[in-house]
Short mmCIF file of C-alpha atoms and ligand atoms in Angstrom, two decimals:
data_model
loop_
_atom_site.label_atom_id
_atom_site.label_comp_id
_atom_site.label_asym_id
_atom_site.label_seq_id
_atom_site.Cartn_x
_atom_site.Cartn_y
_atom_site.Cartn_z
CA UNK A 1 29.59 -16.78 -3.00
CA UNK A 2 31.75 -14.53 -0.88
CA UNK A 3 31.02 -15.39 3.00
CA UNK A 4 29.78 -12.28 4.73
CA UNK A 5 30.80 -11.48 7.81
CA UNK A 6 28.91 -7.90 7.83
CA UNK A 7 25.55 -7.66 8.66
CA UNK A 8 23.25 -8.50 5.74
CA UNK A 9 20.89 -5.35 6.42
CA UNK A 10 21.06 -2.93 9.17
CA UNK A 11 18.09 -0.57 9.23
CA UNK A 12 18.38 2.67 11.57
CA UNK A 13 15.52 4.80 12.13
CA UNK A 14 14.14 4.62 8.70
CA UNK A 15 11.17 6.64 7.96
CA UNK A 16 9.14 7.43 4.49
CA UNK A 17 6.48 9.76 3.42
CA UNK A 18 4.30 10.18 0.55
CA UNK A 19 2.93 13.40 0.96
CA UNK A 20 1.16 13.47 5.07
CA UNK A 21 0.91 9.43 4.76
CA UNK A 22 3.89 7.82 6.88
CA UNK A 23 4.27 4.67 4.79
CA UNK A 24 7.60 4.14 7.36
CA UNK A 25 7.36 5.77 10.82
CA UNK A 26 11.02 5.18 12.05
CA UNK A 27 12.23 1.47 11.36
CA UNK A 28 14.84 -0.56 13.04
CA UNK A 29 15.87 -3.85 11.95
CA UNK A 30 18.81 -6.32 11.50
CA UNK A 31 19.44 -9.46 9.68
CA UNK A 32 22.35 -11.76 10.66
CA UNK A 33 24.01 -13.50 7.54
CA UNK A 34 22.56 -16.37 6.45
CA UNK A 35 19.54 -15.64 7.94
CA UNK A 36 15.59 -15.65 7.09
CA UNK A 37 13.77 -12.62 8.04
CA UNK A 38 9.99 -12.92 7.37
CA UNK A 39 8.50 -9.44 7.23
CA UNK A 40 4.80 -9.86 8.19
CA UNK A 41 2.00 -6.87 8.03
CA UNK A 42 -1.18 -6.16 6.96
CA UNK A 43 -1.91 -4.56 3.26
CA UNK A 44 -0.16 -0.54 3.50
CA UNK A 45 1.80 -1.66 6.40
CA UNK A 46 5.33 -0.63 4.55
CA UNK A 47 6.71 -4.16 3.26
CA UNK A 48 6.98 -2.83 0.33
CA UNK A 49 8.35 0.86 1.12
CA UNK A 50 10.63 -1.44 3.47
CA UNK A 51 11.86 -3.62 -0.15
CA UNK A 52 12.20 -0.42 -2.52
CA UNK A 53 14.40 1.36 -0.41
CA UNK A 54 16.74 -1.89 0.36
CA UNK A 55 16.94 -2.26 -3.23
CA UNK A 56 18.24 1.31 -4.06
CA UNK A 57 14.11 1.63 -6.29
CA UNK A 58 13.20 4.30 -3.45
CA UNK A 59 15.15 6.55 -1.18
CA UNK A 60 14.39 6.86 2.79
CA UNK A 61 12.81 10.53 3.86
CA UNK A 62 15.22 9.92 6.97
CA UNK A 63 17.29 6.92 8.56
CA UNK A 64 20.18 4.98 7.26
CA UNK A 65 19.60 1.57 5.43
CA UNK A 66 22.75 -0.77 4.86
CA UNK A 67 22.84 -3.39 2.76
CA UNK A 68 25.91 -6.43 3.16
CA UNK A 69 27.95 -3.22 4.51
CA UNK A 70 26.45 -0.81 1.87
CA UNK A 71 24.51 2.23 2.32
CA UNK A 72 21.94 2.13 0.33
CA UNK A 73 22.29 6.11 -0.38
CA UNK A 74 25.66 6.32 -1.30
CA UNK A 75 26.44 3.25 -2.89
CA UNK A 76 23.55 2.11 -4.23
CA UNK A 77 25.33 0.37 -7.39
CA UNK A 78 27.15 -1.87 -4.96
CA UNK A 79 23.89 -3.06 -2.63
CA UNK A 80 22.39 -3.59 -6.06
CA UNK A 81 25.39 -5.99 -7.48
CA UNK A 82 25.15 -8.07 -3.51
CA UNK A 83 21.28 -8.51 -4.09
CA UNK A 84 18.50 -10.41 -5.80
CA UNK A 85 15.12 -9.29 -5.78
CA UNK A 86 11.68 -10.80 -6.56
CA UNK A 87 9.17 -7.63 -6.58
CA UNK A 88 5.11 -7.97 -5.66
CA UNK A 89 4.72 -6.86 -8.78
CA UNK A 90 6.60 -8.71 -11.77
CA UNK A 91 9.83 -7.43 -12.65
CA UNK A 92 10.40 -9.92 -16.06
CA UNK A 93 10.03 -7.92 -19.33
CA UNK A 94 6.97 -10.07 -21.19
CA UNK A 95 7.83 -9.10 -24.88
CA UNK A 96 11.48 -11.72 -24.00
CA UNK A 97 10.79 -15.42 -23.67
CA UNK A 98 11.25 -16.97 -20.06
CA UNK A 99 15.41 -18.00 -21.01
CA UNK A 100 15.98 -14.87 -22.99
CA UNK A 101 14.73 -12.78 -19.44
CA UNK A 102 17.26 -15.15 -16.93
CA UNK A 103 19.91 -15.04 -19.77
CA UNK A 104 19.94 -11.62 -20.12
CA UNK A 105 20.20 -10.62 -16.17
CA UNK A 106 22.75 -13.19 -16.30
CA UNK A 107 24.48 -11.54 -19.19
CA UNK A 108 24.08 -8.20 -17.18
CA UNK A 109 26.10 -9.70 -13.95
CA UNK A 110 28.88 -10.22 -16.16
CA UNK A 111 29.33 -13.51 -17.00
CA UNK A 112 30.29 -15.16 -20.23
CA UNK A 113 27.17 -16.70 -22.58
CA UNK A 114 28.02 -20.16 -21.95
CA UNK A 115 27.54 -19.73 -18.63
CA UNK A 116 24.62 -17.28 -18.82
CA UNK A 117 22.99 -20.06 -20.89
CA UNK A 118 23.67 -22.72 -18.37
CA UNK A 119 22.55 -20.15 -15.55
CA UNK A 120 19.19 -19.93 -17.65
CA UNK A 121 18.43 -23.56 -18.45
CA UNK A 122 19.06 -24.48 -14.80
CA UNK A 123 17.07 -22.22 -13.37
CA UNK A 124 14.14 -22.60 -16.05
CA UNK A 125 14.30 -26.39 -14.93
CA UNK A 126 14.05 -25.60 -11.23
CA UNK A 127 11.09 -23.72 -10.96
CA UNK A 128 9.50 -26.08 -13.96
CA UNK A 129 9.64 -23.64 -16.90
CA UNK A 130 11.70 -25.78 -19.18
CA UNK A 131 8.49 -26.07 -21.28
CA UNK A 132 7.61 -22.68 -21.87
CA UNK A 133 11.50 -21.38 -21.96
CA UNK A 134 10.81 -20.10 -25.73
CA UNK A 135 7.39 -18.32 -24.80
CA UNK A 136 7.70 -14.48 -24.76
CA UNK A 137 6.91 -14.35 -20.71
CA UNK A 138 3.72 -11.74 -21.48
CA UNK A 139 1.90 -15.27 -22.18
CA UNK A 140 2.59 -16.95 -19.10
CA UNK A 141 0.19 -17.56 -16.66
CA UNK A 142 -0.20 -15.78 -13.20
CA UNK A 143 2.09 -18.55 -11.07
CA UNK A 144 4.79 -18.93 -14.19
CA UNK A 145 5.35 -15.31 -13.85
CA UNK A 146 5.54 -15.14 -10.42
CA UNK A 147 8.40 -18.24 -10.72
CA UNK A 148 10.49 -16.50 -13.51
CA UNK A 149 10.51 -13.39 -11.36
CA UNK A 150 11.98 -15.92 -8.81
CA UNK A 151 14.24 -17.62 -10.65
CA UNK A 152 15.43 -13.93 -12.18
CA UNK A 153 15.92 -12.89 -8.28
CA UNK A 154 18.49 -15.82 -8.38
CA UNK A 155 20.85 -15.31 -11.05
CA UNK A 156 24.38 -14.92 -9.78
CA UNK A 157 23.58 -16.14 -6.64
CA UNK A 158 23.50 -13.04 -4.53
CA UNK A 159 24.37 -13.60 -0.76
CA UNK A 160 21.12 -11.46 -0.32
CA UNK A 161 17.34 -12.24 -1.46
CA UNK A 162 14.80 -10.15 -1.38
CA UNK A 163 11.53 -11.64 -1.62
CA UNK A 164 8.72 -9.16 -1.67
CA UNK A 165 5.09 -11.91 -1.31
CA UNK A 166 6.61 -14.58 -3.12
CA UNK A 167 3.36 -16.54 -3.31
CA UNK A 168 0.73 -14.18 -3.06
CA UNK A 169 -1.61 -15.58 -6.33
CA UNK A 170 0.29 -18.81 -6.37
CA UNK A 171 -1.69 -22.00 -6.47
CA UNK A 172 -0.76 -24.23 -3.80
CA UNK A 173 2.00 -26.26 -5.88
CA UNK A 174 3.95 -23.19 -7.06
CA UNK A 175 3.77 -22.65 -3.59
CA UNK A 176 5.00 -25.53 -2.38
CA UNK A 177 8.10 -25.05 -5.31
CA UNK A 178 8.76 -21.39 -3.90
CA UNK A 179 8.79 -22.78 -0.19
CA UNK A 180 11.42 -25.78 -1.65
CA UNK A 181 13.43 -23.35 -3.44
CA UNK A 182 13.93 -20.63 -0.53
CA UNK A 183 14.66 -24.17 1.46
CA UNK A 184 17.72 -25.15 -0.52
CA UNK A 185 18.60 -20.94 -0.65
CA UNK A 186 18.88 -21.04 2.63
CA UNK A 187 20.53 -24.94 2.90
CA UNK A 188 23.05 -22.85 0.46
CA UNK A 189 24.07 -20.15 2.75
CA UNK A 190 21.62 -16.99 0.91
CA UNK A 191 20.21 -14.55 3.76
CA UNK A 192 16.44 -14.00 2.66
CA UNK A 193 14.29 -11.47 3.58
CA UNK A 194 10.99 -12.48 3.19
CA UNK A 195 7.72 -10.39 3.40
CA UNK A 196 4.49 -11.53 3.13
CA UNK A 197 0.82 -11.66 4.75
CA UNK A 198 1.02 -15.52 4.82
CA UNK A 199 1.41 -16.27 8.45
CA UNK A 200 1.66 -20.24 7.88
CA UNK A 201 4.93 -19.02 5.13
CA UNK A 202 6.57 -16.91 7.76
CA UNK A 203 6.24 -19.49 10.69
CA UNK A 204 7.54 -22.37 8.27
CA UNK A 205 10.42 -20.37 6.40
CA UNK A 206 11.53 -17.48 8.44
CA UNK A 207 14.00 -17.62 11.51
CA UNK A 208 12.88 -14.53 12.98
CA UNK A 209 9.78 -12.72 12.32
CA UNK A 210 9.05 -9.07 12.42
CA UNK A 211 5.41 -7.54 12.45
CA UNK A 212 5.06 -4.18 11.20
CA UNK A 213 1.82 -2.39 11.06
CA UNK A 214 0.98 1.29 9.86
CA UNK A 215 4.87 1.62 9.13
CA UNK A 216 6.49 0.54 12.72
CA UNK A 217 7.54 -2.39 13.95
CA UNK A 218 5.09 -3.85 16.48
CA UNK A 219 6.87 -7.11 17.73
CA UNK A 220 9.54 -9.14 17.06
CA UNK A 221 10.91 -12.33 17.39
CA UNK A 222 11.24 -16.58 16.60
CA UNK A 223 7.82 -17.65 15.53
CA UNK A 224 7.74 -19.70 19.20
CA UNK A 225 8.65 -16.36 21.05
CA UNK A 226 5.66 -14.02 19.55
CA UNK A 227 3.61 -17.02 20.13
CA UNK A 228 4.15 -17.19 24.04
CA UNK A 229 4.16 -13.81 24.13
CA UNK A 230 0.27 -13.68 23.04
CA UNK A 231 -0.73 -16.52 25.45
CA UNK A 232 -3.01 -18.93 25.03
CA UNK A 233 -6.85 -19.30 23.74
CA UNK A 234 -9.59 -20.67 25.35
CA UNK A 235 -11.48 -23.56 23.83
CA UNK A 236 -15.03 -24.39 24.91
CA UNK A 237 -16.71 -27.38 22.95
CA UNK A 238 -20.56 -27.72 24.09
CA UNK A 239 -22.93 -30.96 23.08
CA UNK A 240 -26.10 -29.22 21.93
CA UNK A 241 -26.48 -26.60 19.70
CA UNK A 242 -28.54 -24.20 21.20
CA UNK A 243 -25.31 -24.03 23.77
CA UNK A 244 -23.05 -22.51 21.34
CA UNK A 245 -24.06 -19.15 21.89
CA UNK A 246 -24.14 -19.54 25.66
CA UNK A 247 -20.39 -20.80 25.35
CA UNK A 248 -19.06 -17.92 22.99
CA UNK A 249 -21.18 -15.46 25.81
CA UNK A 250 -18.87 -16.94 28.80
CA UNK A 251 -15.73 -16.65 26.50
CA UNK A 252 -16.06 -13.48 25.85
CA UNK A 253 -16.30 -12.46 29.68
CA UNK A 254 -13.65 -14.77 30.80
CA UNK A 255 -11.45 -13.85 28.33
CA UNK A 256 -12.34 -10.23 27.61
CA UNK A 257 -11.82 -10.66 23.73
CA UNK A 258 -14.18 -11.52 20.83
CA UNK A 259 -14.41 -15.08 20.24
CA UNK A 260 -14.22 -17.45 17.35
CA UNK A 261 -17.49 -19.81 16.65
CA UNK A 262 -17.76 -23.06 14.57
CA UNK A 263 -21.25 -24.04 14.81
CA UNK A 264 -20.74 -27.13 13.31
CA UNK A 265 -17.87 -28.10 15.69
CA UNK A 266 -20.34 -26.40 18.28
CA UNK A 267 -16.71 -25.29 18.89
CA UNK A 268 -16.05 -21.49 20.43
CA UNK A 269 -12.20 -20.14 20.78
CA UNK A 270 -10.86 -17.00 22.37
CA UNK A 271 -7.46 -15.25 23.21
CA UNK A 272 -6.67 -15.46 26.58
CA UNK A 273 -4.00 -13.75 27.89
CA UNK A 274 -4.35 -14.86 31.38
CA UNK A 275 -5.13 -18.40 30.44
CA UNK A 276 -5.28 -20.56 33.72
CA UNK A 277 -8.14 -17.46 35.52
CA UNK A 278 -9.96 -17.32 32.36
CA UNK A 279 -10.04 -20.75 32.61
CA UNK A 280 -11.72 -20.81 35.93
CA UNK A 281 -13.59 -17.89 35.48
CA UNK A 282 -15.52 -19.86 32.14
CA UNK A 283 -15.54 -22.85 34.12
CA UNK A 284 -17.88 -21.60 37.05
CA UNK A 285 -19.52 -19.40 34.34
CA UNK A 286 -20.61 -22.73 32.23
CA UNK A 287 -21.67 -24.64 35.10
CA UNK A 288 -24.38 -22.08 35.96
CA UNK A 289 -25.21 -21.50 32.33
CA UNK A 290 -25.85 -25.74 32.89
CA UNK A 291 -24.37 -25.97 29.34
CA UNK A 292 -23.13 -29.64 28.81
CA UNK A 293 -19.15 -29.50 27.94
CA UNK A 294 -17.65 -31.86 25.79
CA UNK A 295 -13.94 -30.61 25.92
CA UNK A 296 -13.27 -27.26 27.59
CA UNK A 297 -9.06 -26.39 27.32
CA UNK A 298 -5.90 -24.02 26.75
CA UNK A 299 -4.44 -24.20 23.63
CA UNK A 300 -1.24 -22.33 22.56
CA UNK A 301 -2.33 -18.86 20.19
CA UNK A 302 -1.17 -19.81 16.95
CA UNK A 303 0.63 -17.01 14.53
CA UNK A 304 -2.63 -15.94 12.78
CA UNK A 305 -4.08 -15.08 16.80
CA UNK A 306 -0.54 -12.92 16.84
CA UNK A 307 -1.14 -11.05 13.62
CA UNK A 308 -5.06 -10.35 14.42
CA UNK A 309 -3.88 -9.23 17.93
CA UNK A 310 -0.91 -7.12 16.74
CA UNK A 311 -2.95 -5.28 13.70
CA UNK A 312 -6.31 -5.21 14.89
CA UNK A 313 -6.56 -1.35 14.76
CA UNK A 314 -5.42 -1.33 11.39
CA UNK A 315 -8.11 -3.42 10.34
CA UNK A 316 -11.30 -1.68 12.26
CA UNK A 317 -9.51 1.38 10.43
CA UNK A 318 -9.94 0.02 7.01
CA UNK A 319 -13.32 -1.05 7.68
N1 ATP B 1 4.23 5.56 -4.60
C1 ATP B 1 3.38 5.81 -3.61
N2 ATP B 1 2.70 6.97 -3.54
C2 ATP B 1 1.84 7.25 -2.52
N3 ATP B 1 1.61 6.39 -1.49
C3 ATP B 1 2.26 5.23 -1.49
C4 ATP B 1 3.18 4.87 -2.54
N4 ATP B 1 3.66 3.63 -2.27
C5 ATP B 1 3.09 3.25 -1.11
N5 ATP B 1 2.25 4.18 -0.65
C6 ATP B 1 1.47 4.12 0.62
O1 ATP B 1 2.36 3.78 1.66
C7 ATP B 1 1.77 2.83 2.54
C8 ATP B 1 2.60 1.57 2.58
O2 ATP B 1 2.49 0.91 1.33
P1 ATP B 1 3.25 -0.44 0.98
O3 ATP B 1 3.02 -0.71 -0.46
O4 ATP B 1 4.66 -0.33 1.43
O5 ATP B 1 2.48 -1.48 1.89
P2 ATP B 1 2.57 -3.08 1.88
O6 ATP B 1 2.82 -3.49 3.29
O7 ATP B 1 3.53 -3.54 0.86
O8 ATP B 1 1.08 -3.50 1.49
P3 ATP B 1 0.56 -4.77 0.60
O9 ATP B 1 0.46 -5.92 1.56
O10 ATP B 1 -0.78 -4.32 0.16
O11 ATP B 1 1.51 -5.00 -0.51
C9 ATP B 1 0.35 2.62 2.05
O12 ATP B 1 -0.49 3.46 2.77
C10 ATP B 1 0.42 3.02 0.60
O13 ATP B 1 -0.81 3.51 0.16
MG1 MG B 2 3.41 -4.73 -0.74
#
């Protein structure tokens, strides 16, 4: 593998339309070399649109997108030759057999067949297809798809990865091998960029995480900095359970946001941006509601509080 010293994408003010719906409203993004970029949004929010057009399958309405020093526009050929890509929706042909699909892309980067077939059998063994290697890949089961397309985004080794929700369907062990394989990608040196709706995959894989929603960019950032950024939650626990509701009624004053209720836990949560006053504020407000607390706290937002705070509009849109 070639060391880049270019950028691995550089995306300028990249915009796309089908017909009035602005699947990308003007996008801006960079990824370092040997870096993972986790692409987090909310279904229609352009991760895909994003993926087609760094992969030369779509072309931008507006913008510039370059890929390892590449415009995707005018040399698309080249981007595609410095890339790997594992689509949302399978790229594998499924009338070949699982080897016949890897040898073939192999064959296609130019390599010899010896080494296409040793490119094949090692990847087949990676992602645990050795058994089904002579199965025409139309038979394979949701998650043995979804790893061939992997392993097929891997042949040659491409500086660049392109992951497009790698685990989306997956059953929590194919999981588990697409997290370990991305791992030793990026042990290896491979920039990834990663998209996906999985907020526990981006904070675990990515470096740097970038939220887009309704085709912008809406923050930015390590998985640490978007969670300070949201501040903390509130966490009332009360002993009885005809407290509960009392408790999720003073969180959602102190706090000004809708809160989360476990009625078993008799356990309420809510974002608080200004944690230490809405602190105060619920403690008075629970001491004249005389509901007994068992724990009352700030905790640190976790991703998922980021995402629902970031695409919340999206959501009451859909619904
Ligand atoms: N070929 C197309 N023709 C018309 N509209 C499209 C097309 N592809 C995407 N869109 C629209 O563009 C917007 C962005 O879609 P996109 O597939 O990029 O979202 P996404 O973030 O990948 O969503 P998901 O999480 O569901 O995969 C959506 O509103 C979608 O309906
Ligand atoms: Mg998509």
């Amino acid at each position: 593998m070639r060391t880049p010293t270019v950028p691995a994408i550089v995306i300028d003010g990249l915009r796309k339309k089908f017909k009035e719906n602005h699947a990308l409203g003007g996008i801006d993004l960079h990824v370092k070399p040997g870096e993972v970029l986790g692409l987090l949004g909310p279904n229609g929010a352009g991760k895909t649109t994003l993926v087609k057009i760094l992969t030369t399958l779509l072309k931008p309405d507006a913008g510039r997108a370059v890929v390892n020093g590449w415009d995707v526009a005018a040399e698309p050929e080249r981007v595609r030759s410095t890339i790997g890509m594992a689509g949302q929706y399978a790229t594998v042909d499924g009338m070949l057999t699982g080897f016949e699909n890897l040898y073939l892309i192999a064959k296609l980067r130019g390599v010899g067949r010896r080494t296409a077939r040793r490119v094949a059998d090692d990847l087949l063994s990676r992602f645990r297809l050795t058994d089904v290697a002579g199965r025409p890949a139309g038979t394979y089961s949701g998650g043995m798809r979804r790893r061939l397309d992997l392993a097929a985004a891997l042949v040659g080794s491409p500086p660049l990865v392109l992951l497009d929700e790698p685990t989306t369907g997956l059953d929590p062990e194919s999981r588990l091998d697409t997290w370990e394989a991305v791992g030793e990608l990026v042990a290896g040196g491979t920039t990834i960029l990663l998209t996906t709706q999985y907020l526990e995959e981006a904070d675990r894989l990515a470096d740097r995480i970038t939220v887009i929603d309704r085709g912008r960019v809406v923050a930015e950032g390590t998985s640490d900095e978007l969670k300070a950024a949201a501040g903390n939650r509130l966490v009332v626990c009360v002993a009885k359970d005809h407290q509960v509701d009392a408790a999720a009624r003073v969180a959602a004053q102190a706090t000004g946001t809708t809160p989360t209720v476990d009625r078993r836990a008799r356990r309420v949560e809510a974002a608080a941006a200004d944690g230490r006053a809405a602190l105060g504020r619920a403690l008075t407000a629970l001491e004249s509601e005389r509901a007994e607390v068992l724990e009352i706290g700030l905790s640190r937002c976790t991703l998922d509080d980021v995402f629902l705070g970031l695409t919340s509009h999206s959501r009451r849109e859909a619904a």
